Structure formats: structure tokens, C-alpha cells
PDB file of C-alpha atoms in Angstrom:
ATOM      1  CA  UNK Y 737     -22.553 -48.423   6.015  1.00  0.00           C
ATOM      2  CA  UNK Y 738     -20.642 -45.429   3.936  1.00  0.00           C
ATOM      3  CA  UNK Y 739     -22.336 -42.376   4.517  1.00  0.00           C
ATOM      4  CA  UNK Y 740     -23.674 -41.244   1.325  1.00  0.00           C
ATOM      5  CA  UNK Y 741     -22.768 -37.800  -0.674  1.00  0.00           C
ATOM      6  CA  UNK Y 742     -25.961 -35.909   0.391  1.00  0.00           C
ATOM      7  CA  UNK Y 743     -26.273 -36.686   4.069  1.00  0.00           C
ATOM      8  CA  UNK Y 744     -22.131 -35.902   4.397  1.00  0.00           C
ATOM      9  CA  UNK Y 745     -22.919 -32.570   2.898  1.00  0.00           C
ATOM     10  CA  UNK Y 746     -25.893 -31.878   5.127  1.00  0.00           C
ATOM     11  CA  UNK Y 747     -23.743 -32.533   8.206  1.00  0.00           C
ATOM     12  CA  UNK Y 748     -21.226 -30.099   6.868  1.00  0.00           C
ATOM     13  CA  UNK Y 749     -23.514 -28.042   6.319  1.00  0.00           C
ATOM     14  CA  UNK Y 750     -25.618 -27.815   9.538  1.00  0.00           C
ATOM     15  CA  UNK Y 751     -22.390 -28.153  11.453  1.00  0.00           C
ATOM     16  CA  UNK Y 752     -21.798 -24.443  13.061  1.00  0.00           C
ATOM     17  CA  UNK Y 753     -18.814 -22.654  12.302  1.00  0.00           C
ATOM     18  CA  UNK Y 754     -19.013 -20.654  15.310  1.00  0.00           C
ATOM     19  CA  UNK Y 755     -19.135 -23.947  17.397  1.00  0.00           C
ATOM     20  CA  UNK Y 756     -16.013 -24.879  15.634  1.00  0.00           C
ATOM     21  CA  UNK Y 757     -14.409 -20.920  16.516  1.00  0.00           C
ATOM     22  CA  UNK Y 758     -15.071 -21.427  19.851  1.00  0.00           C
ATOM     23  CA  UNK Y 759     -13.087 -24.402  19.680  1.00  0.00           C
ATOM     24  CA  UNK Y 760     -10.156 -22.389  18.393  1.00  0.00           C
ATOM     25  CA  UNK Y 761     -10.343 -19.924  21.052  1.00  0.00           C
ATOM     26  CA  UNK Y 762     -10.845 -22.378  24.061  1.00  0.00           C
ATOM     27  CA  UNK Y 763      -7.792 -24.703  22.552  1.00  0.00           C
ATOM     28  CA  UNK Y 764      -5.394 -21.823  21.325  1.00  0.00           C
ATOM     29  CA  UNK Y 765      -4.865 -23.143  18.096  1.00  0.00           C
ATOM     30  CA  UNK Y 766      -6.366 -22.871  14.301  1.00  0.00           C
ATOM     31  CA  UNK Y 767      -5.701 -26.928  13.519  1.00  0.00           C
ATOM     32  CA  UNK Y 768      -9.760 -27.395  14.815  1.00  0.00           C
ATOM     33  CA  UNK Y 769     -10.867 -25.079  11.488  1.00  0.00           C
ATOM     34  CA  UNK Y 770      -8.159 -26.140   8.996  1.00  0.00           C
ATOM     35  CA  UNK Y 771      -9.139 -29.966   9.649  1.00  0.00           C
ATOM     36  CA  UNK Y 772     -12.902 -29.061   9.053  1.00  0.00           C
ATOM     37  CA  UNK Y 773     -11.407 -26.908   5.723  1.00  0.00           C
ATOM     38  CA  UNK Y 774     -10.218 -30.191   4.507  1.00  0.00           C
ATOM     39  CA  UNK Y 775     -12.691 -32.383   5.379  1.00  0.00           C
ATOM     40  CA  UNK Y 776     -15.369 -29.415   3.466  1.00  0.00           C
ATOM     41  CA  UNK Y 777     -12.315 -30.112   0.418  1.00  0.00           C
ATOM     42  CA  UNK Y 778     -13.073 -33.902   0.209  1.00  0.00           C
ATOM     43  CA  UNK Y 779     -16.340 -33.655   0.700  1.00  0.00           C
ATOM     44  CA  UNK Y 780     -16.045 -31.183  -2.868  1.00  0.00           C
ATOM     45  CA  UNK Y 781     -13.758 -33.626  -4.446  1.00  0.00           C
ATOM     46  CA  UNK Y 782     -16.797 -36.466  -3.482  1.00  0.00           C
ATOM     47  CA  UNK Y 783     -19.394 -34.216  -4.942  1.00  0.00           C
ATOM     48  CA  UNK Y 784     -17.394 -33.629  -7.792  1.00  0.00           C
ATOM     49  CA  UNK Y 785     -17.119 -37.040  -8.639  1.00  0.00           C
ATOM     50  CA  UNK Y 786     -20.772 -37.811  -8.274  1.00  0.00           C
ATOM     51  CA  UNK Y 787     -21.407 -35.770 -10.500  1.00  0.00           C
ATOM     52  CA  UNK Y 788     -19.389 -36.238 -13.082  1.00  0.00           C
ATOM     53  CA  UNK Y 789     -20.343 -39.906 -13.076  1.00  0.00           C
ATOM     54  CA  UNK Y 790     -23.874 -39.462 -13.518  1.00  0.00           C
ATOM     55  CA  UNK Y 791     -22.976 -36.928 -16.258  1.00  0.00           C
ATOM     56  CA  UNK Y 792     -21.304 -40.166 -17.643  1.00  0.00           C
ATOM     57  CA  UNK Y 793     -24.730 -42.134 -16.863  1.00  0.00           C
ATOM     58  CA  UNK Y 794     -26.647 -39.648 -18.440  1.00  0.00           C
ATOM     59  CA  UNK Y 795     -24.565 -38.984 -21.913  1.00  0.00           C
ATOM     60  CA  UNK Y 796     -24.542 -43.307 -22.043  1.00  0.00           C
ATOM     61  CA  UNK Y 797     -28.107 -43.592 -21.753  1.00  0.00           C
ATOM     62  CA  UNK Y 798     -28.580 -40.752 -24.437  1.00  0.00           C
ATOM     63  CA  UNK Y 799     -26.301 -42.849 -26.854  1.00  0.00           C
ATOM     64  CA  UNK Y 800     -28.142 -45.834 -26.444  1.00  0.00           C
ATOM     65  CA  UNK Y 801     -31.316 -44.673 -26.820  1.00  0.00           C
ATOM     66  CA  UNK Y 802     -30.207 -43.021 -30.197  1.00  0.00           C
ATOM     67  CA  UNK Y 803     -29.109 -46.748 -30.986  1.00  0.00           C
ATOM     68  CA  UNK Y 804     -32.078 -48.088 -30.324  1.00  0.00           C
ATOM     69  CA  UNK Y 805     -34.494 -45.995 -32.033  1.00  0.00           C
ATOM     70  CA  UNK Y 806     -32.151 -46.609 -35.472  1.00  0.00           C
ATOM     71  CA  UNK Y 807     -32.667 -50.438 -34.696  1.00  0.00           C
ATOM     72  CA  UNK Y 808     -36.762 -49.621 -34.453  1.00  0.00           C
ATOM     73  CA  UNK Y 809     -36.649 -47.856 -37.658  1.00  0.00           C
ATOM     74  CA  UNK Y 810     -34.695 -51.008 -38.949  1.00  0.00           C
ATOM     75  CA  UNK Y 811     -37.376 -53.482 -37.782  1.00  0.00           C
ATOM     76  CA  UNK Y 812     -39.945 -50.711 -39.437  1.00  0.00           C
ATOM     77  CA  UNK Y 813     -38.324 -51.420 -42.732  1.00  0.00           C
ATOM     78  CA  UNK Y 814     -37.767 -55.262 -42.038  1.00  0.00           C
ATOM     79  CA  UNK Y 815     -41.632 -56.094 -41.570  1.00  0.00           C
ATOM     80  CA  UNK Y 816     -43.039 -53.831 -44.687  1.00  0.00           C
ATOM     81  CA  UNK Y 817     -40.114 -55.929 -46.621  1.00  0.00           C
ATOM     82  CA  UNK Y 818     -41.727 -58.993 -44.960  1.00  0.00           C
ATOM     83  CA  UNK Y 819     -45.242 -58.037 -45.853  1.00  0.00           C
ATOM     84  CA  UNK Y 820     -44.608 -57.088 -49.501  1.00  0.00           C
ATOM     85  CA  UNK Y 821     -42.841 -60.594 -49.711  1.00  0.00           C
ATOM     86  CA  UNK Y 822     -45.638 -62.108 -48.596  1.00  0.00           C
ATOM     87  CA  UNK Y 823     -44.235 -63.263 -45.305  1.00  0.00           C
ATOM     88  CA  UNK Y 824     -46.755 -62.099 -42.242  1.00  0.00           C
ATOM     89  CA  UNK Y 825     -45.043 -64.131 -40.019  1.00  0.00           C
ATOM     90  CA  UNK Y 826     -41.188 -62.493 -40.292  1.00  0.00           C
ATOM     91  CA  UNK Y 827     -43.324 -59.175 -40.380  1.00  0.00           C
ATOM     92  CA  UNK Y 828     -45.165 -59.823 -37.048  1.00  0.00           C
ATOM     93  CA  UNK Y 829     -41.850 -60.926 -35.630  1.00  0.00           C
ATOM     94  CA  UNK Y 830     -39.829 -57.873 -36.185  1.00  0.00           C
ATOM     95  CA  UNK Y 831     -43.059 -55.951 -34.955  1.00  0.00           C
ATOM     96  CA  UNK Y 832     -43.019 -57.466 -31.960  1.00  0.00           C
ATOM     97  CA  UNK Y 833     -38.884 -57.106 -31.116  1.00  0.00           C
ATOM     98  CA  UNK Y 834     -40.290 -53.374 -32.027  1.00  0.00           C
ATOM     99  CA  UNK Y 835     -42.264 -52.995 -29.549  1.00  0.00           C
ATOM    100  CA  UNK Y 836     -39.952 -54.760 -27.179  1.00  0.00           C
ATOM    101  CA  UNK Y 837     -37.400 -51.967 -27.667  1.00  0.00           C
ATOM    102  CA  UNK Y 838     -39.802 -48.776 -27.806  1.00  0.00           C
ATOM    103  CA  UNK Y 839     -40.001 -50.108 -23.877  1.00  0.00           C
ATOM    104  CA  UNK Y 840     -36.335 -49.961 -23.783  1.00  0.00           C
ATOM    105  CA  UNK Y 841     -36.190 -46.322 -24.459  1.00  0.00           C
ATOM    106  CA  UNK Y 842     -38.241 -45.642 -21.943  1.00  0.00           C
ATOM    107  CA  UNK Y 843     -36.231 -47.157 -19.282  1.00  0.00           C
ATOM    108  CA  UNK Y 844     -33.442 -45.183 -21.554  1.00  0.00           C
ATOM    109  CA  UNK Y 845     -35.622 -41.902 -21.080  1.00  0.00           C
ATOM    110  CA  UNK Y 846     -36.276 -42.310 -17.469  1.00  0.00           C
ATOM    111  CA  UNK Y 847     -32.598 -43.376 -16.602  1.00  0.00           C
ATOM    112  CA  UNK Y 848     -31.661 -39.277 -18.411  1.00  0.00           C
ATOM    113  CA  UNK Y 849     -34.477 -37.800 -16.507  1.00  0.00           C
ATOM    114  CA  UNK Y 850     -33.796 -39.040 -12.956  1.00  0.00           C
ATOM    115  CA  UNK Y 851     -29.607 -38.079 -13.878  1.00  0.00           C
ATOM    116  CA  UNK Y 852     -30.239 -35.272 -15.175  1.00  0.00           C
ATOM    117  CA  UNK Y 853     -31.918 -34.097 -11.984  1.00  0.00           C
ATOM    118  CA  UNK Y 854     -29.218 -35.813  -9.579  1.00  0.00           C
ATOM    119  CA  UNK Y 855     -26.659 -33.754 -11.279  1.00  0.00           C
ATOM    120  CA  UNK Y 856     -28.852 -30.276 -10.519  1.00  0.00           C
ATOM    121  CA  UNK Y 857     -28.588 -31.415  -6.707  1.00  0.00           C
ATOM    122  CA  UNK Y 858     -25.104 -32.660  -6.682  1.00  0.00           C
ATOM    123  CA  UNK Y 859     -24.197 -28.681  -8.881  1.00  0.00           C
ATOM    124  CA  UNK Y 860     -26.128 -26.848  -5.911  1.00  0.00           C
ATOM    125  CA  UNK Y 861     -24.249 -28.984  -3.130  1.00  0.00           C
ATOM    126  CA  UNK Y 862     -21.195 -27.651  -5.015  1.00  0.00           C
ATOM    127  CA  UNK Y 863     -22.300 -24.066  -4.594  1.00  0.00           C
ATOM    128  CA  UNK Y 864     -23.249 -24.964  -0.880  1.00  0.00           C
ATOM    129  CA  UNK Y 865     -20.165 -26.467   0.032  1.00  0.00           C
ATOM    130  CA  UNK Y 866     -18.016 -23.968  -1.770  1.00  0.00           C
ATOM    131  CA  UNK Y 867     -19.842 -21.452   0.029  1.00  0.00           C
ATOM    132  CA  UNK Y 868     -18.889 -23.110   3.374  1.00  0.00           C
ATOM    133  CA  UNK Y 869     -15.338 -23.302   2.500  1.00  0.00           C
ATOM    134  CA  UNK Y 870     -15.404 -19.665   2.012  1.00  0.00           C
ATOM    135  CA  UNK Y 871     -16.983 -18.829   5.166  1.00  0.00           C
ATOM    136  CA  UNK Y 872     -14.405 -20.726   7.499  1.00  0.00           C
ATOM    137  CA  UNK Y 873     -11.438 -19.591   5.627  1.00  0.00           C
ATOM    138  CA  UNK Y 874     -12.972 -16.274   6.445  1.00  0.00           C
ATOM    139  CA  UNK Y 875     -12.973 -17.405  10.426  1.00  0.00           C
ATOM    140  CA  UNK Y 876      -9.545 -18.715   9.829  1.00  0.00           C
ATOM    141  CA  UNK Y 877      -8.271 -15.836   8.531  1.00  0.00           C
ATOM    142  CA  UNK Y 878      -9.755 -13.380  11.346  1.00  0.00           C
ATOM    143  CA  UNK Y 879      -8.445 -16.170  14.542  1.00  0.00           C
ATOM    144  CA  UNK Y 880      -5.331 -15.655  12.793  1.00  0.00           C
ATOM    145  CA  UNK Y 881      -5.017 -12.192  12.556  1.00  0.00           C
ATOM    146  CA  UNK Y 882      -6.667 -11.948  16.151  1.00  0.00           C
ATOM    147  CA  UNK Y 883      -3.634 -13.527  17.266  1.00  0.00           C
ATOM    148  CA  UNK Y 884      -0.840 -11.845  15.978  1.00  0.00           C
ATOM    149  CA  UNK Y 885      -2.025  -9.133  17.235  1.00  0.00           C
ATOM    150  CA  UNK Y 886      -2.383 -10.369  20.234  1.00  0.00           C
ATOM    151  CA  UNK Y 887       1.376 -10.966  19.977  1.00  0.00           C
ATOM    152  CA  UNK Y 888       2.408  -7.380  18.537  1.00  0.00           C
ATOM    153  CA  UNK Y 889       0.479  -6.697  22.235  1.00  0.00           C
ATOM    154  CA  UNK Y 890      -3.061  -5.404  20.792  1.00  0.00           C
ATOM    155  CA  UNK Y 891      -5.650  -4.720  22.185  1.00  0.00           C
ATOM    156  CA  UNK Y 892      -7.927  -7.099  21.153  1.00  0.00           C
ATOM    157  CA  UNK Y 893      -6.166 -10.001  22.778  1.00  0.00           C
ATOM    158  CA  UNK Y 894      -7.965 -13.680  21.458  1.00  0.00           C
ATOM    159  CA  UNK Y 895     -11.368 -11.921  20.828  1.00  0.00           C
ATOM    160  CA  UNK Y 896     -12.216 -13.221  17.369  1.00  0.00           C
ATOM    161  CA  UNK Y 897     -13.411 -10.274  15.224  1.00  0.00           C
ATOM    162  CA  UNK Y 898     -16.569 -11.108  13.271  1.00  0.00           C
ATOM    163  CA  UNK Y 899     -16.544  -8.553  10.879  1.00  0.00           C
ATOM    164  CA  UNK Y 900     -19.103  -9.820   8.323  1.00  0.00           C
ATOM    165  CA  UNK Y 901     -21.756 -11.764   9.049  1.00  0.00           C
ATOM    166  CA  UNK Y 902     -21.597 -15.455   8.472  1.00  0.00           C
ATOM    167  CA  UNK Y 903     -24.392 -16.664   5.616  1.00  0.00           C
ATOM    168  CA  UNK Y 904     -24.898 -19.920   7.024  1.00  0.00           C
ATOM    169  CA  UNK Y 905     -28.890 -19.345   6.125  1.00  0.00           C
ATOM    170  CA  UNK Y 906     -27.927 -18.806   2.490  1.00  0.00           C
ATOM    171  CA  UNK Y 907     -25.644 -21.897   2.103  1.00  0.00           C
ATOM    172  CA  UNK Y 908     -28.445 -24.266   4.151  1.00  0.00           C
ATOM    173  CA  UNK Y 909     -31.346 -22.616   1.819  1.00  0.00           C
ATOM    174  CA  UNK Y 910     -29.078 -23.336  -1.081  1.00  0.00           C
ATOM    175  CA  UNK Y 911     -28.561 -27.639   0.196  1.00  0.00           C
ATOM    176  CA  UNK Y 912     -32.179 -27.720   1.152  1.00  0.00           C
ATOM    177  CA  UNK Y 913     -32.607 -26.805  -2.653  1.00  0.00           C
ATOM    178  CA  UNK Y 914     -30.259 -29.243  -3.844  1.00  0.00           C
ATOM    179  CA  UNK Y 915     -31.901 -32.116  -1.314  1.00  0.00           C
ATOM    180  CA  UNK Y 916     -35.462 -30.834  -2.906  1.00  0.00           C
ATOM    181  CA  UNK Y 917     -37.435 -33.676  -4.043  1.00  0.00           C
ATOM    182  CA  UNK Y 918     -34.767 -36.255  -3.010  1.00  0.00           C
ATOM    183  CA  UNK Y 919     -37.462 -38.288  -0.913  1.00  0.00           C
ATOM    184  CA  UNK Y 920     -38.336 -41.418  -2.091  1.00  0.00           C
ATOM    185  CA  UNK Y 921     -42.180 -42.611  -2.156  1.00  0.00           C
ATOM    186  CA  UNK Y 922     -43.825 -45.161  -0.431  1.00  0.00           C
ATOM    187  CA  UNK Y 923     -45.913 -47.827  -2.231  1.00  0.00           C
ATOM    188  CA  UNK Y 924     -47.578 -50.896  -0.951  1.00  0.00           C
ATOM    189  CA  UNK Y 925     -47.004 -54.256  -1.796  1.00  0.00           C
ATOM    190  CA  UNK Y 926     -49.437 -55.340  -3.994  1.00  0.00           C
ATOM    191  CA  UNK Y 927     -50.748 -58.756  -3.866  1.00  0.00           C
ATOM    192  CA  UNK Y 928     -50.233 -61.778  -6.593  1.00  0.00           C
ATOM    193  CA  UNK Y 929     -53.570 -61.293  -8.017  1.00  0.00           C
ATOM    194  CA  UNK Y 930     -53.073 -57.958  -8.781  1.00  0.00           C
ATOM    195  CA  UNK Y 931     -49.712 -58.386  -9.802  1.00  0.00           C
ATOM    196  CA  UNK Y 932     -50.864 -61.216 -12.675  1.00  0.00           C
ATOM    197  CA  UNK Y 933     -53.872 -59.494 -13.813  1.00  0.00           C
ATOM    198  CA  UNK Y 934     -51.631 -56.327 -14.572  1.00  0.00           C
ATOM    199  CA  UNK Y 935     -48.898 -58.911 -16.132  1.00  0.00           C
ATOM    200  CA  UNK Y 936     -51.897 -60.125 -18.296  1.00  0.00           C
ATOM    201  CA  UNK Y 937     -53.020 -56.624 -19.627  1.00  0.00           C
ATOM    202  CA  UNK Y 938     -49.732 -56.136 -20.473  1.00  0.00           C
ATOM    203  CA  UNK Y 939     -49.415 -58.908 -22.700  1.00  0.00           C
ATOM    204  CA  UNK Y 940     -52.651 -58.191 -24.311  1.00  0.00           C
ATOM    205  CA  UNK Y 941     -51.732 -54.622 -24.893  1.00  0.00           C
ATOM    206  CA  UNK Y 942     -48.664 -55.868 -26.364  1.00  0.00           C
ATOM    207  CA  UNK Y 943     -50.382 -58.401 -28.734  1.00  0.00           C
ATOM    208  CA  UNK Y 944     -52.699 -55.801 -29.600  1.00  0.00           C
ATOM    209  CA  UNK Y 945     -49.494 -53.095 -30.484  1.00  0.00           C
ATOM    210  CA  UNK Y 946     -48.403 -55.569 -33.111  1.00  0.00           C
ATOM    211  CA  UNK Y 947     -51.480 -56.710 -34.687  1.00  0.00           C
ATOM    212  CA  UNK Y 948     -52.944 -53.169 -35.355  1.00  0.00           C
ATOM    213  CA  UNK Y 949     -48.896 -52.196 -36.654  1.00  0.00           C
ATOM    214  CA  UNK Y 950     -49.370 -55.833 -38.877  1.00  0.00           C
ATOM    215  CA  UNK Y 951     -52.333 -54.748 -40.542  1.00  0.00           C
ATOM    216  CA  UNK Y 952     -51.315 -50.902 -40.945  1.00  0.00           C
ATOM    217  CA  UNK Y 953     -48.433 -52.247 -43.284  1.00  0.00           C
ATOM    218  CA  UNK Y 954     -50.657 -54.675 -45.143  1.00  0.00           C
ATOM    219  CA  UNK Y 955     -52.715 -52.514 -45.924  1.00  0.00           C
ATOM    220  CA  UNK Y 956     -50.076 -49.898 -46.942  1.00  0.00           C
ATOM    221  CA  UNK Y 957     -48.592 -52.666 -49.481  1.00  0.00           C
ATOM    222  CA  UNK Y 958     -52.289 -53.445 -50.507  1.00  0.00           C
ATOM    223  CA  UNK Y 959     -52.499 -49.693 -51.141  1.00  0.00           C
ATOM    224  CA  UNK Y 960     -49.301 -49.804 -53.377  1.00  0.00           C
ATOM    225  CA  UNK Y 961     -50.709 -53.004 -55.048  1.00  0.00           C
ATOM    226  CA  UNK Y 962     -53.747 -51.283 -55.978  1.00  0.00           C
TER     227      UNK Y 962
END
């Protein structure tokens, strides 16, 4: 199985870069860090991506919605025509596709809501990851400099100078942010009893939608009659 976006970025991120110097120094050669560099790039370029699309996701679902609420206005308009024509029956159908697309948009609503927070983590693994990238060019850049002059015959020899200190805790407190909340929940299986009786109360609650929305517009054209 692929590994997904967030748990590649959490190994990147939990992944030492001093483990990864050490490697330099023991081996003599920078190709250890500029491998991991590029593999931090991807792992950007993957991010990226992810979030772009549910950016896409999102601005769809926001469209459709806006669709579907002008069709429910529609069907508003279609069953007080109905009633005033004296034709309950067309009037309690268009109620009830109504209600059949007010459930729509909120699937529509919770599809925007659960993007909308998938793009906030996959923005903070940005800033995370960026952050890393930054730190090992920094380690890069000092192994390299270590070694010529090591070559120009200074003193420091292979001794990698860590001049700043590495903020490893900052980038992992900013993933753990963008991982916030990502656990799923655990439900139980419920059994078919349960399951049918809340099947049933659905339906009635639907039934009962349309019939109190059927006799709001009769009486609004009995109003007008009056």
C-alpha cells in the first residue's frame, strides 16, 4: 500500500538530521543530505498537490450547493403554482424532491467543512516541511564549508560546525498541529433492528416535512383567496 501524504511527512519529519550528518561525516561525502533534500522536495511537490486538489473539492462542492439551493427555490415556486391551480398532488411532489435535495446540501456542506480543514493540515505540513528543507540545507552548507577548509588545511578538519541550533521541536510542534484532529472515531456496528427503526423515523420525518410545507402553501393561497 502507497504511503499516504501525512504519515510520509511525519517520517520526514521525525527523521533526525543529525543522524543523517553523522552519516556525512562517517562516509566523507554530502550525497547522504542532498538525497534526503530531494526526497523533503517531493514530498512538498506531494503536499502541494493535495492540497490543491481538495481546494478543487472544496470550490466544486460550493458550486453545487449554490445549484441546488436555486433548484429548491424552483420547486418552492413549482408547488404554490400547483396549489393555486388546484393540483395538491404536483404540489406535494415537488415538496418532496425539496426535501430530497435540502439533504443534498448537507452532504454538500459537510464535503466543504471536512476540505476545508484537510487543506489547513496539508498548509501547516507545507510550513513543516519547508522548515525541514531549510534546516538541512543549513547542515549541507556547514559539511561543506567544514571541508574545504579542511582542504585549505584548517583547523577544524571534518568537525561539522553547528552554529545555530537546529528547530527540529518547532517544525514537529508545527506537523503535530497539522495532524491535529486527523484521528478517525470508532463506532459500533449497530444491529438490523436498530438500523430499520432509524430508517423508519426517517421516513416519517420526511412525510411529515412535506405535509406541514403542503398545508403552509394552502393556506397561503387560501389567504390570497380570501
Amino acid at each position: 500500500m502507497a504511503e499516504s501524504v501525512f504519515a510520509r511527512v511525519r517520517r520526514l519529519l521525525s527523521a533526525r538530521i543529525e543522524d543523517t550528518v553523522d552519516q556525512m561525516e562517517t562516509n566523507g561525502g554530502d550525497t547522504v543530505m542532498r538525497e534526503a533534500i530531494r526526497e523533503v522536495d517531493r514530498a512538498i511537490d506531494e503536499v502541494r498537490g493535495q492540497r490543491e486538489a481538495s481546494m478543487a473539492r472544496r470550490l466544486q462542492a460550493a458550486k453545487q450547493q449554490a445549484m441546488v439551493e436555486k433548484r429548491i427555490a424552483e420547486l418552492g415556486e413549482k408547488a404554490r403554482f400547483a396549489i393555486a391551480e388546484g393540483r395538491e398532488d404536483l404540489a406535494e411532489a415537488a415538496l418532496t424532491r425539496q426535501v430530497d435535495f435540502e439533504t443534498e446540501i448537507g452532504k454538500l456542506v459537510a464535503v466543504q467543512q471536512s476540505t476545508t480543514t484537510e487543506e489547513a493540515k496539508l498548509e501547516d505540513s507545507l510550513a513543516s516541511l519547508r522548515s525541514r528543507k531549510s534546516q538541512m540545507e543549513d547542515a549541507l552548507r556547514a559539511y561543506t564549508e567544514a571541508q574545504a577548509e579542511a582542504g585549505l588545511g584548517g583547523d577544524k578538519g571534518f568537525e561539522l560546525q553547528r552554529t545555530t541550533e537546529r528547530k527540529v521541536e518547532q517544525a514537529e510542534a508545527a506537523f503535530d498541529r497539522a495532524m491535529g484532529g486527523a484521528g478517525g472515531v470508532n463506532f459500533t456496528r449497530a444491529d438490523a433492528k436498530t438500523i430499520n427503526a432509524v430508517a423508519e423515523l426517517d421516513s416519517m420525518q420526511k412525510s411529515a416535512s412535506v405535509k406541514d410545507r403542503l398545508a403552509a402553501l394552502k393556506a397561503e393561497a387560501a389567504g390570497k383567496a380570501a
